[in-house]
PDB file of C-alpha atoms in Angstrom:
ATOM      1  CA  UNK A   1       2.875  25.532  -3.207  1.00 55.00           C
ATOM      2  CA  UNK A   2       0.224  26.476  -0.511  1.00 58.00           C
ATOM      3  CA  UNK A   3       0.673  26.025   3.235  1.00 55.00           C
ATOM      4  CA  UNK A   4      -1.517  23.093   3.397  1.00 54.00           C
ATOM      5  CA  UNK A   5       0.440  21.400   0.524  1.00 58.00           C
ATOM      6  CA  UNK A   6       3.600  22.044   2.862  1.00 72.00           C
ATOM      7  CA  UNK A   7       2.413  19.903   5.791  1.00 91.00           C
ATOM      8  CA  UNK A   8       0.850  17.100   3.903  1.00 94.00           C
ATOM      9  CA  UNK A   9       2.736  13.459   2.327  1.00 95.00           C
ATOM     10  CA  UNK A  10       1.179  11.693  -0.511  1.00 95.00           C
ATOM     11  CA  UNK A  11       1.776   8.214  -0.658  1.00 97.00           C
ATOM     12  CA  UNK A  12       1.471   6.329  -4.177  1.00 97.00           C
ATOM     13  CA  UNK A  13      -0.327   3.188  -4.225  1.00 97.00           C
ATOM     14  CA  UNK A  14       1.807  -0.035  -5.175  1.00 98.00           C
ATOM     15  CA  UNK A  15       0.821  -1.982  -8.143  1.00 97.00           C
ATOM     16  CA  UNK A  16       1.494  -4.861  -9.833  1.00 97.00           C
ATOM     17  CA  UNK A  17       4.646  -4.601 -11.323  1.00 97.00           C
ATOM     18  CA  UNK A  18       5.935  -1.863  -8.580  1.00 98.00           C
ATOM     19  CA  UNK A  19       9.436  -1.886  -8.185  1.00 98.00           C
ATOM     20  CA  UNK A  20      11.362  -2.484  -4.749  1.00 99.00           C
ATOM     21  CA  UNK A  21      14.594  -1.385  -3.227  1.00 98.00           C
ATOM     22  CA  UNK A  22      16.438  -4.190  -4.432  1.00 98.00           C
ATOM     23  CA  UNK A  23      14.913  -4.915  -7.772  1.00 98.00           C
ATOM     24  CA  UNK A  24      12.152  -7.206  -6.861  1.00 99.00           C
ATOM     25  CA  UNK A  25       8.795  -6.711  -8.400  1.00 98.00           C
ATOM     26  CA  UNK A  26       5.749  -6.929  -7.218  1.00 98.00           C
ATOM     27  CA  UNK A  27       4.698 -10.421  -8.993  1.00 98.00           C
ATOM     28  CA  UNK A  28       1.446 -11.823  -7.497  1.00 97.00           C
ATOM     29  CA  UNK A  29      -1.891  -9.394  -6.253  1.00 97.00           C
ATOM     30  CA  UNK A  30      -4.938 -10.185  -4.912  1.00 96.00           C
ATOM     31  CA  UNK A  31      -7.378  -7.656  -5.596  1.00 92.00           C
ATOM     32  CA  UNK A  32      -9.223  -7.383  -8.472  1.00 91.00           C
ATOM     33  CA  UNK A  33      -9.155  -3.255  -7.580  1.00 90.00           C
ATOM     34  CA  UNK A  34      -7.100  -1.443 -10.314  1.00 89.00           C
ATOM     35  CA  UNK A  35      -6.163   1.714 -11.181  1.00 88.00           C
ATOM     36  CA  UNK A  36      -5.381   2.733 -15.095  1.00 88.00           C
ATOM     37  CA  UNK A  37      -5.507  -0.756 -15.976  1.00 89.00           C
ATOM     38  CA  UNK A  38      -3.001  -1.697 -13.553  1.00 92.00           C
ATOM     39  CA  UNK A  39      -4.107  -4.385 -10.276  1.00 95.00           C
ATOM     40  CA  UNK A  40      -3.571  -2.875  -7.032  1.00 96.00           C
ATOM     41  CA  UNK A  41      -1.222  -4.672  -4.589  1.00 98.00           C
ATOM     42  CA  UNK A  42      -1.977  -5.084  -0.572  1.00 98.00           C
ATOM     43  CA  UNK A  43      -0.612  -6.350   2.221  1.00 98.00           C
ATOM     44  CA  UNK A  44      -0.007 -10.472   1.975  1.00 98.00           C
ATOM     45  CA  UNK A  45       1.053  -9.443  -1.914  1.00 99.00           C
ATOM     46  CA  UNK A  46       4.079 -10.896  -3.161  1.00 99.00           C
ATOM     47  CA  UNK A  47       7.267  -9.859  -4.694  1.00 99.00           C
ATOM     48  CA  UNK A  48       9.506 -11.438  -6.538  1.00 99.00           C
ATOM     49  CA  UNK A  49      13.165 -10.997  -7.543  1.00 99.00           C
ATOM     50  CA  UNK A  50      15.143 -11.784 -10.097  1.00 97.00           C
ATOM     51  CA  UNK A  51      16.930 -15.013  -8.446  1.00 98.00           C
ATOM     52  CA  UNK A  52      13.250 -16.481  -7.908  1.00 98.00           C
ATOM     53  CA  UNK A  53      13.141 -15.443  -4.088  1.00 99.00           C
ATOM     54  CA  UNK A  54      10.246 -14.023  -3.245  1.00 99.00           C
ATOM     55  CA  UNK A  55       8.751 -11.833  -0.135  1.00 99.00           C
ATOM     56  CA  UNK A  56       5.528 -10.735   1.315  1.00 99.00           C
ATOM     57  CA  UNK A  57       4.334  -7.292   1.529  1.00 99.00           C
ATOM     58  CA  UNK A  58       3.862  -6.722   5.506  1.00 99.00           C
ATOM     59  CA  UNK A  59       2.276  -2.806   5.498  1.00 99.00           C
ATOM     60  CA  UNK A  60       0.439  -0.072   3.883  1.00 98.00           C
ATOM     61  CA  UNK A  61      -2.249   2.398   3.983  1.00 98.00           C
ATOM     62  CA  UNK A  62      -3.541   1.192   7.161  1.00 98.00           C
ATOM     63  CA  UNK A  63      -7.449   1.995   7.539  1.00 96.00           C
ATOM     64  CA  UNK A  64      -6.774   4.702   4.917  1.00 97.00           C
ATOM     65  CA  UNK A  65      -7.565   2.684   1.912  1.00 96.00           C
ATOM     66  CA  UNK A  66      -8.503  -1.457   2.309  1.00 95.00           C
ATOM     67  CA  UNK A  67      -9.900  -3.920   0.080  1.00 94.00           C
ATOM     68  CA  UNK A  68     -11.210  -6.859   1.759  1.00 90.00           C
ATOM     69  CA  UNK A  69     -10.044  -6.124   4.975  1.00 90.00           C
ATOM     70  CA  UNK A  70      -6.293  -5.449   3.880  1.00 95.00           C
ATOM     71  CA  UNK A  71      -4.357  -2.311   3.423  1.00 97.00           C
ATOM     72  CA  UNK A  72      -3.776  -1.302   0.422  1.00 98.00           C
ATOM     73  CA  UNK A  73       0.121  -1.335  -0.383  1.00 98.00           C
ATOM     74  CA  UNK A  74       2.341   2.024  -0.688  1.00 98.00           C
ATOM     75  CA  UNK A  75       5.348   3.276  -2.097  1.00 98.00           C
ATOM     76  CA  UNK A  76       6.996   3.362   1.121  1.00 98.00           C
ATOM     77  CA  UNK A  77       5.554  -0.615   2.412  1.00 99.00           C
ATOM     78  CA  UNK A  78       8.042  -2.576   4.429  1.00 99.00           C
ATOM     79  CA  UNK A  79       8.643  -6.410   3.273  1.00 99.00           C
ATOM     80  CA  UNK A  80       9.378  -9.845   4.947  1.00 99.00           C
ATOM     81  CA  UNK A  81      12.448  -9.529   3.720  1.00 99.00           C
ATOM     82  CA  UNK A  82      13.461  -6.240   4.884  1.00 98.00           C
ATOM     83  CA  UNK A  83      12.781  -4.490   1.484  1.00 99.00           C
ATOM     84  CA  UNK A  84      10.830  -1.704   0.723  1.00 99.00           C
ATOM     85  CA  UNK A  85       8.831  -0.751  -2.225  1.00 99.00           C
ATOM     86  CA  UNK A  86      10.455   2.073  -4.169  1.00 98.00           C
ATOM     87  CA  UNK A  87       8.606   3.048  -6.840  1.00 97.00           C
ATOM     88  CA  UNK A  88       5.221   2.270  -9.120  1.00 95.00           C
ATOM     89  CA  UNK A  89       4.087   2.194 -12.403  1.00 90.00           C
ATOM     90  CA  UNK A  90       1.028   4.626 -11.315  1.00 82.00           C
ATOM     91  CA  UNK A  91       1.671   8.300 -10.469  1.00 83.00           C
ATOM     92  CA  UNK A  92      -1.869   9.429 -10.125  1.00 81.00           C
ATOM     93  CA  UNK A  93      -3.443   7.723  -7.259  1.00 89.00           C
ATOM     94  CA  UNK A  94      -3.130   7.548  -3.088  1.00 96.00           C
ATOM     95  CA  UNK A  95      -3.736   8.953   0.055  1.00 97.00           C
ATOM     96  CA  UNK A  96      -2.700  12.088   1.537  1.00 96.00           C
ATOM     97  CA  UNK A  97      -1.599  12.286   4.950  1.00 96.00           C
ATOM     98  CA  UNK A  98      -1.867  15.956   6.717  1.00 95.00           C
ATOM     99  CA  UNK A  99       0.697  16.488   9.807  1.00 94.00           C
ATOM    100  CA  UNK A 100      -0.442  16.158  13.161  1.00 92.00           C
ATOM    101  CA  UNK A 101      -3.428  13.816  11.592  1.00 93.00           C
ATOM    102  CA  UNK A 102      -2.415   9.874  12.040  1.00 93.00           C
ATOM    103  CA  UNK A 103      -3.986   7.540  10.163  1.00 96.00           C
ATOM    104  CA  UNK A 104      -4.401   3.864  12.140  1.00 97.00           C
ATOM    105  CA  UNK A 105      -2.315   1.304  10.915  1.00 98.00           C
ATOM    106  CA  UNK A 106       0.036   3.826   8.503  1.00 98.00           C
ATOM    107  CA  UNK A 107       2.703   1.716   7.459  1.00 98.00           C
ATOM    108  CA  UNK A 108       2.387  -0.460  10.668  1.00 98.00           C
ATOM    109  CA  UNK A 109       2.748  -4.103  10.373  1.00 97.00           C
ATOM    110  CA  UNK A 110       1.203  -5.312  13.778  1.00 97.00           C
ATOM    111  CA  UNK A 111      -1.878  -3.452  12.727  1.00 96.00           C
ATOM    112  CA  UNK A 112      -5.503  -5.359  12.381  1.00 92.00           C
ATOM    113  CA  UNK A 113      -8.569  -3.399  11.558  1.00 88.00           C
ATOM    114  CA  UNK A 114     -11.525  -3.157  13.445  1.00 84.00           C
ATOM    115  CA  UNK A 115     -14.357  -5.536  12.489  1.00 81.00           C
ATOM    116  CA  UNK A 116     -15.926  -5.077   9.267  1.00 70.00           C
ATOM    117  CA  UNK A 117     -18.274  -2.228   9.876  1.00 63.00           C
ATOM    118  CA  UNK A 118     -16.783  -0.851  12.679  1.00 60.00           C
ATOM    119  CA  UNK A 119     -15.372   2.343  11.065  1.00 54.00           C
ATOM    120  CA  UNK A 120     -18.898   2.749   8.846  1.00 51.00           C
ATOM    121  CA  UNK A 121     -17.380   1.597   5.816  1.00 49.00           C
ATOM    122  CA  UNK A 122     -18.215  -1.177   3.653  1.00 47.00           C
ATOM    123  CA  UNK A 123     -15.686  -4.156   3.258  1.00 48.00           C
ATOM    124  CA  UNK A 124     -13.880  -3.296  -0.317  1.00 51.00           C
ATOM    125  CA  UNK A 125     -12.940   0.461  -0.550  1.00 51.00           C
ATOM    126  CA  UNK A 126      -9.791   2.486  -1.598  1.00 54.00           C
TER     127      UNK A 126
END
């Protein structure tokens, strides 16, 4: 493993289907973004579980990857509910973060991005 590999996290995007810490699944996405045939998930996505509760997902990649002006979701994305996604059904695909270089709106819930433009980007990337 080199040095650089050592001081780096790679965070999986969520997908449909992406499992949670308490078995919920993520059940409803609105992108039409996919990766390997499989829709990607972002925050305002919902989970469902198996008792028909469901929950929102309320973080993700931040200004690191958006579509439509919402974070994609992670492997790592908190919930309304106080769940957390846990795994998904994609290994391939997310973003990298390096130490020591933050990424706006990581994983933070309170988090709006600038206005479309503003960070000379188009409005649907990942």
């Amino acid at each position: 493993m080199s040095e650089q590999q050592k001081n780096e996290t790679t965070y999986l995007f969520a997908t449909i289907g992406s499992l949670t810490g308490r078995c919920g699944r993520i059940s409803q996405v609105t992108t039409k973004a996919e990766y390997d045939g499989k829709a990607l998930a972002r925050v305002g996505d919902t989970v469902t579980y198996d008792d028909g509760s469901k929950a929102t997902i309320l973080d993700g990649a931040g200004s690191a990857a958006m579509w439509e002006d919402k974070p994609l979701a992670l492997v790592g994305s908190r919930l309304s509910n106080g769940d957390t996604i846990t795994a998904t059904l994609r290994d391939g695909w997310g973003i990298t973060v390096r130490d020591g270089e933050p990424i706006p709106g990581l994983f933070d819930a309170n988090w709006t991005p600038p206005p479309a433009g503003a960070m000379g980007e188009g409005d649907t990337h990942a």
